[in-house]
Coordinates of C-alpha atoms in Angstrom, one line a residue:
M1 CA 23.6 28.5 -17.9
K2 CA 20.9 27.2 -15.6
K3 CA 22.9 27.0 -12.4
K4 CA 22.2 29.1 -9.4
L5 CA 24.9 31.6 -8.6
K6 CA 25.8 33.3 -5.3
R7 CA 25.9 36.9 -6.4
V8 CA 28.7 39.4 -5.9
I9 CA 28.3 43.2 -5.8
C10 CA 30.9 45.3 -7.4
G11 CA 32.1 48.8 -7.2
V12 CA 34.7 50.6 -5.0
I13 CA 33.2 51.6 -1.7
A14 CA 35.1 54.3 0.0
A15 CA 35.1 54.6 3.8
A16 CA 33.0 57.7 3.6
M17 CA 30.3 55.9 1.7
L18 CA 30.2 52.7 3.8
A19 CA 27.4 53.6 6.1
S20 CA 25.1 54.7 3.2
M21 CA 25.9 51.7 1.2
T22 CA 25.1 49.2 3.9
A23 CA 21.7 50.9 4.3
C24 CA 20.8 49.5 1.0
F25 CA 20.9 45.9 2.4
S26 CA 18.5 44.4 4.9
D27 CA 19.8 43.9 8.5
N28 CA 19.3 40.1 8.5
K29 CA 21.8 39.5 5.8
K30 CA 25.4 38.5 6.4
E31 CA 27.9 40.5 4.3
T32 CA 31.7 40.5 4.1
F33 CA 33.2 43.8 3.1
T34 CA 36.4 43.7 1.1
E35 CA 38.3 46.4 -0.8
D36 CA 35.8 47.0 -3.5
K37 CA 32.8 44.7 -3.1
V38 CA 30.2 43.2 -0.8
V39 CA 29.7 39.4 -0.8
S40 CA 26.3 38.0 0.1
D41 CA 24.8 34.6 -0.1
N42 CA 21.2 35.7 0.3
R43 CA 19.7 35.9 -3.2
T44 CA 19.6 33.7 -6.3
Q45 CA 19.7 35.1 -9.8
A46 CA 20.1 33.6 -13.3
D47 CA 23.8 33.9 -14.2
W48 CA 23.0 35.2 -17.7
I49 CA 21.6 38.5 -16.6
K50 CA 25.1 39.9 -15.9
D51 CA 25.5 41.2 -19.5
A52 CA 21.9 41.1 -20.8
V53 CA 20.7 43.6 -23.4
I54 CA 17.0 43.4 -23.8
Y55 CA 15.1 43.7 -27.1
E56 CA 11.3 44.1 -26.9
V57 CA 9.6 42.2 -29.7
N58 CA 6.3 43.4 -31.1
V59 CA 5.5 40.4 -33.3
R60 CA 2.3 41.9 -34.9
Q61 CA 4.2 45.0 -36.3
Y62 CA 7.6 43.5 -36.9
T63 CA 7.1 42.1 -40.4
D64 CA 4.5 42.2 -43.2
E65 CA 3.3 38.7 -42.1
G66 CA 3.3 39.5 -38.4
T67 CA 4.1 36.0 -37.4
F68 CA 6.6 34.0 -35.3
N69 CA 8.1 32.4 -38.4
A70 CA 8.7 35.8 -40.1
F71 CA 10.3 37.3 -37.0
S72 CA 12.7 34.4 -36.8
E73 CA 14.3 35.6 -40.0
H74 CA 15.6 38.6 -38.0
L75 CA 17.3 36.6 -35.3
Q76 CA 20.7 36.6 -36.9
R77 CA 20.6 40.3 -37.5
L78 CA 19.7 40.9 -33.8
K79 CA 22.5 38.5 -32.7
D80 CA 25.0 40.4 -34.8
M81 CA 23.8 43.6 -33.2
G82 CA 24.7 42.2 -29.8
V83 CA 21.2 41.7 -28.6
N84 CA 21.1 38.6 -26.3
T85 CA 17.7 38.8 -24.5
L86 CA 14.3 38.8 -26.3
W87 CA 11.2 40.1 -24.5
F88 CA 8.1 39.1 -26.4
M89 CA 5.0 41.3 -25.9
P90 CA 2.1 39.0 -25.0
I91 CA 1.8 36.2 -27.4
Y92 CA -1.4 34.7 -26.0
S93 CA -4.9 34.4 -27.5
I94 CA -6.6 37.8 -27.5
S95 CA -10.1 38.2 -26.1
Q96 CA -12.7 39.1 -28.7
V97 CA -15.3 40.3 -26.2
N98 CA -15.1 44.1 -25.8
K99 CA -11.9 44.2 -27.8
K100 CA -10.4 47.5 -28.8
G101 CA -9.8 48.3 -32.4
T102 CA -9.8 45.7 -35.2
L103 CA -7.3 43.3 -33.7
G104 CA -7.6 43.9 -30.0
S105 CA -5.0 44.4 -27.3
Y106 CA -2.2 42.0 -26.6
Y107 CA -2.9 42.7 -22.9
S108 CA -6.5 41.4 -23.0
I109 CA -5.9 37.6 -22.8
S110 CA -8.4 34.9 -23.3
D111 CA -6.1 32.0 -22.5
Y112 CA -2.7 32.1 -20.7
M113 CA -1.7 28.7 -22.1
S114 CA -2.2 29.3 -25.8
V115 CA -0.9 31.5 -28.5
N116 CA -2.6 34.1 -30.7
S117 CA -3.4 32.4 -34.0
E118 CA -2.6 35.7 -35.7
F119 CA 1.1 35.0 -34.9
G120 CA 1.1 31.2 -35.7
T121 CA 0.8 28.0 -33.8
M122 CA 2.2 26.7 -30.5
E123 CA 4.6 24.6 -32.5
D124 CA 5.7 27.7 -34.4
F125 CA 6.5 29.5 -31.1
K126 CA 8.3 26.5 -29.7
N127 CA 10.4 26.3 -32.8
L128 CA 11.2 30.0 -32.5
V129 CA 12.2 29.7 -28.8
D130 CA 14.4 26.7 -29.6
K131 CA 16.1 28.5 -32.4
A132 CA 16.7 31.5 -30.3
H133 CA 18.2 29.4 -27.5
E134 CA 20.4 27.6 -29.9
M135 CA 21.7 31.0 -31.1
G136 CA 22.5 32.1 -27.6
F137 CA 19.5 34.3 -26.8
H138 CA 17.4 34.1 -23.6
V139 CA 13.7 34.5 -24.0
M140 CA 11.3 36.4 -21.8
L141 CA 7.5 36.5 -22.0
D142 CA 5.3 39.5 -21.1
W143 CA 2.9 38.4 -18.3
V144 CA -0.4 40.1 -17.5
A145 CA -1.5 39.0 -14.0
N146 CA -3.7 41.9 -13.0
H147 CA -6.6 41.1 -15.4
T148 CA -7.9 38.9 -18.2
G149 CA -10.0 39.4 -21.2
W150 CA -13.8 39.1 -20.9
D151 CA -13.9 35.7 -22.7
H152 CA -11.2 34.1 -20.7
V153 CA -12.2 30.6 -19.6
W154 CA -12.1 31.7 -16.0
I155 CA -15.0 34.1 -16.5
N156 CA -17.5 31.3 -16.9
E157 CA -15.8 28.5 -15.0
H158 CA -14.4 30.5 -12.1
P159 CA -16.2 33.8 -11.7
E160 CA -15.0 33.7 -8.1
Y161 CA -11.6 34.6 -9.4
Y162 CA -12.7 38.1 -10.3
K163 CA -13.5 41.3 -8.4
K164 CA -17.2 42.3 -8.4
D165 CA -19.3 45.4 -7.7
D166 CA -22.0 45.6 -5.1
S167 CA -24.5 43.9 -7.5
G168 CA -22.2 40.9 -8.1
N169 CA -21.0 41.9 -11.5
I170 CA -17.4 41.4 -12.6
I171 CA -15.7 44.7 -13.0
S172 CA -12.8 46.2 -15.1
P173 CA -9.8 47.7 -13.2
L174 CA -11.0 50.8 -11.3
G175 CA -9.6 54.1 -12.2
T176 CA -8.7 53.1 -15.8
D177 CA -10.2 53.0 -19.3
W178 CA -9.3 49.3 -19.6
N179 CA -12.9 48.3 -20.3
D180 CA -11.6 45.4 -22.5
V181 CA -10.4 43.5 -19.4
A182 CA -11.7 42.1 -16.2
Q183 CA -10.1 42.6 -12.8
L184 CA -8.8 39.5 -11.0
D185 CA -9.2 39.1 -7.2
Y186 CA -6.0 38.2 -5.4
N187 CA -8.0 37.4 -2.3
N188 CA -8.7 34.1 -4.0
N189 CA -6.0 31.6 -3.3
D190 CA -7.1 29.1 -6.0
M191 CA -6.8 31.9 -8.6
R192 CA -3.3 32.6 -7.3
Q193 CA -2.2 29.0 -7.7
A194 CA -3.8 28.8 -11.2
M195 CA -1.8 31.9 -12.2
I196 CA 1.5 30.4 -10.9
D197 CA 0.7 27.1 -12.7
A198 CA 0.2 29.0 -16.0
M199 CA 3.5 30.8 -15.6
S200 CA 5.2 27.6 -14.7
Y201 CA 3.9 25.9 -17.8
W202 CA 5.9 28.2 -20.1
V203 CA 9.1 27.7 -18.0
K204 CA 8.7 23.9 -17.9
D205 CA 7.4 23.2 -21.4
F206 CA 9.0 26.0 -23.4
E207 CA 12.1 26.7 -21.2
I208 CA 11.2 30.4 -21.0
D209 CA 14.0 32.3 -19.1
G210 CA 12.0 35.1 -17.5
F211 CA 9.0 37.4 -17.4
R212 CA 8.3 41.1 -17.9
C213 CA 5.3 41.6 -15.7
D214 CA 2.7 44.1 -16.9
Y215 CA 1.3 46.6 -14.3
A216 CA 3.1 44.7 -11.6
Q217 CA 2.1 47.3 -9.0
G218 CA -1.5 46.3 -9.4
V219 CA -0.8 42.8 -8.0
P220 CA 0.0 42.1 -4.3
V221 CA 3.7 41.8 -3.6
D222 CA 3.3 38.6 -1.7
F223 CA 1.8 36.9 -4.9
W224 CA 4.9 37.9 -6.9
E225 CA 7.2 36.6 -4.2
S226 CA 5.3 33.3 -4.1
A227 CA 5.5 33.0 -7.9
R228 CA 9.2 33.8 -7.9
T229 CA 9.9 31.1 -5.3
E230 CA 8.0 28.5 -7.3
L231 CA 9.5 29.5 -10.7
D232 CA 13.0 29.5 -9.3
K233 CA 12.5 25.9 -8.3
I234 CA 12.2 25.0 -12.0
K235 CA 15.3 27.1 -12.9
P236 CA 16.6 30.6 -12.0
I237 CA 14.8 33.2 -14.0
Y238 CA 14.9 36.9 -14.6
M239 CA 11.9 39.0 -13.4
L240 CA 11.2 42.5 -14.7
A241 CA 8.4 44.6 -13.2
E242 CA 6.5 47.4 -14.8
D243 CA 6.0 49.5 -11.8
G244 CA 5.1 53.2 -12.0
T245 CA 5.4 53.9 -8.3
N246 CA 8.5 54.9 -6.4
A247 CA 8.3 52.0 -4.0
T248 CA 11.0 49.3 -3.9
S249 CA 9.0 46.5 -2.3
L250 CA 8.7 44.5 -5.5
L251 CA 12.5 44.4 -5.8
E252 CA 13.1 43.0 -2.3
N253 CA 12.5 39.4 -3.2
A254 CA 10.2 39.1 -6.3
F255 CA 11.8 41.1 -9.1
D256 CA 15.4 41.7 -10.3
S257 CA 14.5 44.9 -12.0
D258 CA 11.9 47.6 -12.6
Y259 CA 11.6 50.5 -15.0
N260 CA 13.9 53.5 -14.7
F261 CA 11.2 56.0 -15.2
A262 CA 13.3 58.7 -13.5
L263 CA 16.0 58.3 -16.1
Y264 CA 13.6 58.4 -19.0
D265 CA 11.9 61.5 -17.7
S266 CA 15.2 63.3 -16.9
L267 CA 16.6 62.5 -20.3
K268 CA 13.4 63.7 -22.0
T269 CA 13.6 67.0 -20.1
A270 CA 17.3 67.3 -20.8
S271 CA 16.7 67.0 -24.5
K272 CA 14.5 70.0 -24.4
M273 CA 16.1 72.2 -21.6
P274 CA 19.7 73.0 -20.6
A275 CA 21.3 72.4 -17.3
Q276 CA 19.6 69.2 -16.4
A277 CA 22.7 67.0 -15.6
G278 CA 21.9 66.9 -11.9
N279 CA 18.6 65.1 -12.3
V280 CA 20.0 62.8 -14.9
M281 CA 22.9 61.9 -12.6
K282 CA 20.5 60.9 -9.8
A283 CA 18.7 58.5 -12.1
I284 CA 22.0 57.1 -13.5
K285 CA 23.1 56.1 -10.0
S286 CA 19.9 54.3 -9.0
D287 CA 20.9 54.6 -5.4
N288 CA 19.2 52.9 -2.5
L289 CA 17.9 49.9 -4.4
P290 CA 17.3 46.6 -2.6
Y291 CA 20.3 44.3 -2.6
A292 CA 21.2 42.9 -6.1
S293 CA 18.3 44.7 -7.9
F294 CA 18.8 47.1 -10.7
K295 CA 16.8 49.3 -13.1
M296 CA 15.9 48.8 -16.8
N297 CA 17.0 51.9 -18.7
F298 CA 15.1 52.8 -21.8
L299 CA 14.3 55.6 -24.3
D300 CA 11.4 53.8 -25.9
N301 CA 9.0 50.9 -25.3
H302 CA 5.6 49.9 -26.6
D303 CA 3.7 52.4 -24.4
K304 CA 5.9 55.4 -25.0
N305 CA 6.1 54.6 -28.7
T306 CA 2.4 54.4 -29.2
Y307 CA 1.1 57.0 -26.7
D308 CA 3.9 59.6 -26.3
K309 CA 4.6 60.1 -30.1
E310 CA 7.7 59.1 -32.0
M311 CA 11.2 59.5 -30.6
K312 CA 12.0 62.5 -32.8
E313 CA 9.2 64.3 -31.1
R314 CA 10.2 63.3 -27.6
F315 CA 14.0 63.7 -27.9
G316 CA 14.9 65.0 -31.3
D317 CA 17.2 63.2 -33.8
E318 CA 20.4 65.0 -32.8
S319 CA 20.4 63.9 -29.2
L320 CA 19.9 60.2 -29.6
G321 CA 23.6 59.2 -29.6
A322 CA 24.2 61.0 -26.4
L323 CA 21.0 59.7 -24.7
Y324 CA 21.6 56.1 -25.8
T325 CA 25.1 56.3 -24.4
V326 CA 23.7 57.2 -21.0
A327 CA 21.1 54.5 -21.1
F328 CA 23.6 51.8 -22.0
T329 CA 26.2 52.9 -19.3
A330 CA 23.9 53.8 -16.4
Y331 CA 23.4 51.3 -13.5
G332 CA 21.0 48.8 -15.0
V333 CA 20.1 46.8 -18.1
P334 CA 19.4 48.6 -21.4
L335 CA 16.3 48.1 -23.5
I336 CA 15.9 48.4 -27.3
Y337 CA 12.3 48.5 -28.7
S338 CA 11.3 47.0 -32.0
G339 CA 12.2 49.5 -34.7
N340 CA 14.6 51.6 -32.8
E341 CA 17.2 50.6 -35.4
E342 CA 15.2 52.6 -37.9
D343 CA 14.6 56.3 -38.2
S344 CA 13.1 58.0 -35.2
D345 CA 9.8 58.8 -36.7
I346 CA 8.0 55.5 -35.9
A347 CA 5.0 55.5 -33.6
L348 CA 3.2 52.1 -34.0
E349 CA -0.6 51.5 -33.8
F350 CA -1.6 49.3 -30.9
F351 CA -4.8 47.7 -31.9
E352 CA -4.3 47.6 -35.7
K353 CA -1.7 46.2 -38.1
D354 CA 1.1 48.8 -38.6
N355 CA 4.3 47.5 -40.0
I356 CA 7.7 48.9 -38.9
G357 CA 9.0 48.7 -42.4
F358 CA 12.6 48.0 -41.9
G359 CA 14.9 49.4 -44.5
D360 CA 17.4 52.2 -43.7
Y361 CA 18.6 50.9 -40.2
K362 CA 19.7 54.4 -39.4
Y363 CA 20.6 53.7 -35.8
Q364 CA 21.7 50.1 -36.1
D365 CA 25.4 50.8 -36.2
L366 CA 25.1 53.0 -33.0
L367 CA 23.1 50.4 -31.1
T368 CA 25.4 47.6 -32.3
K369 CA 28.4 49.5 -31.0
L370 CA 26.8 50.1 -27.7
C371 CA 25.6 46.5 -27.3
H372 CA 29.1 45.2 -27.8
I373 CA 30.6 47.8 -25.5
K374 CA 28.1 46.8 -22.8
E375 CA 28.8 43.1 -23.1
D376 CA 32.6 43.3 -23.5
N377 CA 33.4 45.6 -20.5
E378 CA 32.9 44.2 -17.0
P379 CA 32.4 47.5 -15.3
L380 CA 29.2 48.0 -17.4
F381 CA 27.7 44.6 -16.4
N382 CA 24.2 44.7 -14.9
G383 CA 23.6 45.0 -11.2
I384 CA 26.1 43.6 -8.8
Y385 CA 28.1 42.1 -11.6
G386 CA 29.3 45.5 -12.7
G387 CA 30.7 48.6 -11.1
L388 CA 28.8 51.2 -9.1
I389 CA 28.5 54.7 -10.5
R390 CA 31.1 57.2 -9.3
E391 CA 30.2 60.8 -10.4
I392 CA 32.9 63.0 -11.8
K393 CA 31.8 66.4 -10.7
S394 CA 32.2 69.4 -13.0
D395 CA 31.4 73.0 -13.2
N396 CA 28.8 72.6 -16.0
K397 CA 25.2 71.7 -15.3
S398 CA 24.7 70.4 -18.9
V399 CA 27.4 67.7 -18.7
V400 CA 27.2 64.3 -17.1
S401 CA 30.5 62.6 -16.3
Y402 CA 31.0 59.4 -14.4
E403 CA 33.0 56.2 -14.1
R404 CA 32.4 52.6 -13.3
V405 CA 35.2 50.3 -11.9
K406 CA 35.3 46.6 -11.6
N407 CA 38.3 44.3 -10.9
G408 CA 40.8 47.0 -11.8
K409 CA 39.0 47.9 -15.1
K410 CA 37.5 51.4 -15.6
I411 CA 34.9 52.8 -17.9
T412 CA 34.5 56.6 -18.1
V413 CA 31.5 58.3 -19.6
V414 CA 31.3 62.0 -20.6
V415 CA 28.2 63.3 -22.3
N416 CA 27.1 66.9 -23.2
L417 CA 23.3 66.9 -22.6
S418 CA 22.6 70.0 -24.6
K419 CA 22.3 71.4 -28.1
S420 CA 25.0 73.9 -27.5
E421 CA 28.8 73.7 -27.2
Q422 CA 29.9 73.4 -23.6
K423 CA 33.1 74.3 -21.8
V424 CA 33.7 72.2 -18.7
K425 CA 36.2 71.7 -15.9
Y426 CA 36.2 68.5 -13.8
D427 CA 37.0 68.1 -10.1
K428 CA 39.5 65.3 -10.8
K429 CA 41.8 64.2 -13.6
I430 CA 40.0 61.9 -16.0
S431 CA 42.0 58.7 -16.7
D432 CA 43.7 58.3 -20.0
G433 CA 42.4 55.5 -22.0
K434 CA 41.0 54.1 -25.3
I435 CA 38.0 55.7 -26.8
L436 CA 35.4 53.0 -27.3
I437 CA 32.7 55.3 -28.9
H438 CA 32.5 58.9 -29.8
G439 CA 30.0 61.1 -31.5
D440 CA 27.9 64.3 -31.3
S441 CA 24.8 65.9 -32.9
K442 CA 26.2 64.9 -36.3
G443 CA 26.3 61.2 -35.5
M444 CA 28.8 58.6 -34.4
D445 CA 32.3 58.9 -35.9
D446 CA 35.3 56.7 -36.3
I447 CA 37.6 58.2 -33.6
S448 CA 39.5 55.4 -31.8
G449 CA 42.8 54.9 -30.0
K450 CA 44.3 57.0 -27.2
L451 CA 42.3 59.7 -25.6
N452 CA 43.4 63.4 -25.6
V453 CA 41.9 64.5 -22.3
K454 CA 42.1 68.1 -23.3
D455 CA 39.3 67.4 -25.8
L456 CA 37.0 66.7 -22.9
N457 CA 37.2 70.4 -21.8
K458 CA 35.2 71.6 -24.8
L459 CA 32.3 69.5 -25.9
S460 CA 30.3 70.1 -29.1
P461 CA 26.5 69.8 -29.1
W462 CA 25.4 66.4 -27.8
E463 CA 29.0 65.1 -27.8
Y464 CA 29.5 61.8 -26.1
Y465 CA 32.5 59.6 -25.1
I466 CA 32.9 56.1 -23.6
I467 CA 36.5 55.5 -22.5
A468 CA 38.2 52.3 -21.3
S469 CA 41.2 52.4 -19.1

């Protein structure tokens, strides 16, 4: 699946929406409008992203050993879950100078072209990647381009690669407490090329399929665009930006996706307060994105898990089925973080050893069901491969209801975003169909078969449906 694809956007576009939809695409692109899609030959993407489900791997905390080899024993379980894309948190050698904690931060790198001996050897990692590829996974690396550790080889050999204060001293990133790292200077073209060369090494020699790029907003957009151009010459890759701004410039040409912080924040608020469906709906749609880009939807990741407390504190146990249903069916690619299969009381240390301790797999069945629904239903595919979001308006501000349509297939989602029973009337008839998943505050149940649409008019606390028709 290494070929380049001409990409096709899906979703029914009504005449009343046509003007606003075309505004999402730049004027210099040639589009052909048909009944329910826009065809463009402008961008290249890796074909495998269409049904990607991303799993973030925290190697250090995943097993007692904390190694590549130990993690590889979980590959079959993850494959059975329906995970098909592995994002490895930084695997590179960690700087020992000014390190935080006992083990240091993954994001303070001493060598972009080596692996952390804590995890194993280069050969161990290559074997892991090869095994993952053979099993049908795609593999992404976490890339840290904004800064390096203080004992990176560039510090001594190329001090000109770094930003300096008025006295000529290399500095940490301004406005942060990241004193374990040194700020790179993107005015230096030699450094830019060295960074691209290092990224290319992993794609060429390890056949890495993409990158999640840390603090992407801190690096000039034109660097990312240059890097993407060079990497795509090796093979089409997937690029995910951690971008905490509201700008979309990184998505124009450099990145396929960025974080859906708006969805995360709105779901977190909805789990604590009633009548938040409007804000959640805005984030679900992800309107006005650059052509062919899409969000990454998440309830957890390494930052939220470590610094914002465990999921039960942020969302509560009873809401997770409903919230995961939204994250897996919203416009974009879903993320699962290491340990989300377990109970929701896990908050992992960052600079110390802190095992997940797999055992009860409380949420694995739910996540497995959602992964397979995502991958088996074309309307839920990522970006332009799936359907746009059509809101089904209702009279209840605690209920989100929407549908996605692709090639005559429809998925309908109805979710009660509250801890109370809700009565609701919709502004249109919801299509009959087969219930793919159903549950509420008590958990996922075994309801299947034909939908009784009357059941949708009274929803129990945190009740959720995904319906195929």
